[in-house]
GROMACS .gro file of C-alpha atoms in nm:
model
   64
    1UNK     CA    1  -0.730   0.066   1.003
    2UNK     CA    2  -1.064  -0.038   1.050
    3UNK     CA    3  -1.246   0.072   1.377
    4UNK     CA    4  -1.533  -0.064   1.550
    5UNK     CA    5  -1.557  -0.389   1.361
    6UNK     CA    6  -1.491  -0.759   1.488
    7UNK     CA    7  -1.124  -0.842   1.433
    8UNK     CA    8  -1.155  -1.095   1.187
    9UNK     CA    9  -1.344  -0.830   0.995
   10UNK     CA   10  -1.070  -0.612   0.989
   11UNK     CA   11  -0.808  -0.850   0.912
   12UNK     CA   12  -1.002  -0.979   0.598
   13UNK     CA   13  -1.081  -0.568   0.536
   14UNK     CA   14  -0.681  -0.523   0.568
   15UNK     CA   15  -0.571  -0.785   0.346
   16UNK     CA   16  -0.842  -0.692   0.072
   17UNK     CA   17  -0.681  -0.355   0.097
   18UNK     CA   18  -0.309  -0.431   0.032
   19UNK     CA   19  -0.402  -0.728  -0.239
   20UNK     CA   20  -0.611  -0.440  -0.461
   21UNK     CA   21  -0.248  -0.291  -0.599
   22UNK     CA   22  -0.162  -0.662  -0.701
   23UNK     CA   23  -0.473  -0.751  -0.902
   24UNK     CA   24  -0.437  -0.390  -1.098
   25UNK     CA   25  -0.066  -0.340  -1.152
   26UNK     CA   26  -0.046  -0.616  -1.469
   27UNK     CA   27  -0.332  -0.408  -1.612
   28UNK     CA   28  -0.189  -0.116  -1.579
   29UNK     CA   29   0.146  -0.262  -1.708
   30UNK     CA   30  -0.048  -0.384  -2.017
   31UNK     CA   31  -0.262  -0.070  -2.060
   32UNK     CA   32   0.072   0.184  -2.021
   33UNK     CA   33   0.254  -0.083  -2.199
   34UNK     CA   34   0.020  -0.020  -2.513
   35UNK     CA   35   0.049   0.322  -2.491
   36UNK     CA   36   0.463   0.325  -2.462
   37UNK     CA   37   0.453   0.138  -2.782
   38UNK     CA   38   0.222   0.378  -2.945
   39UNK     CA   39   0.349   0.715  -2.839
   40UNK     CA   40   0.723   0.611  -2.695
   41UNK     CA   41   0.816   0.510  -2.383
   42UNK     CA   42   0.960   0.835  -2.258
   43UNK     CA   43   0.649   1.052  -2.275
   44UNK     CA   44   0.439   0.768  -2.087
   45UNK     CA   45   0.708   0.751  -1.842
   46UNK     CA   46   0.652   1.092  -1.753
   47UNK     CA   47   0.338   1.091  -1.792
   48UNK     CA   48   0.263   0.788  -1.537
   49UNK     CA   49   0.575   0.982  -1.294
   50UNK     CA   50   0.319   1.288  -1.305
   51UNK     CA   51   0.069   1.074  -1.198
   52UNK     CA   52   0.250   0.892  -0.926
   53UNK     CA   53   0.321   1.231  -0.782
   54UNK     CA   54  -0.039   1.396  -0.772
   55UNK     CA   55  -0.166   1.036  -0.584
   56UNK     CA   56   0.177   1.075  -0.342
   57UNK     CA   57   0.079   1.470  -0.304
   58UNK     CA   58  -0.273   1.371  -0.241
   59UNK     CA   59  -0.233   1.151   0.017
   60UNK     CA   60   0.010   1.384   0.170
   61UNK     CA   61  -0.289   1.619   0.227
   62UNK     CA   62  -0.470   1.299   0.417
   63UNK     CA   63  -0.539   1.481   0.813
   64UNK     CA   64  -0.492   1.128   0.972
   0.00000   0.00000   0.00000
């Protein structure tokens, strides 16, 4: 994923990559969480569903 850097490089690089979603999804969870309890969880759900879609669209639009 990461060309023309030393291999240990890119193995730190790759792990820092797939740990991001772990360190974010509780806060997300508590954030959306706030917001279900607010406005009710069925309009969040769509809403977040809405978002999941533009980011999967999105990176279906990525050339490599």
């Amino acid at each position: 994923f990461f060309p023309g850097a030393d291999p240990s490089v890119q193995m730190v690089a790759a792990l820092a990559t797939f740990s991001v979603p772990f360190l974010i999804r509780p806060l997300g969870g508590l954030f959306f969480g706030m917001l279900g309890d607010k406005y009710g969880r069925q309009k969040i759900l769509a809403i977040t569903i809405v978002i999941m879609s533009i980011s999967t669209f999105c990176i279906g639009l990525i050339p490599s």
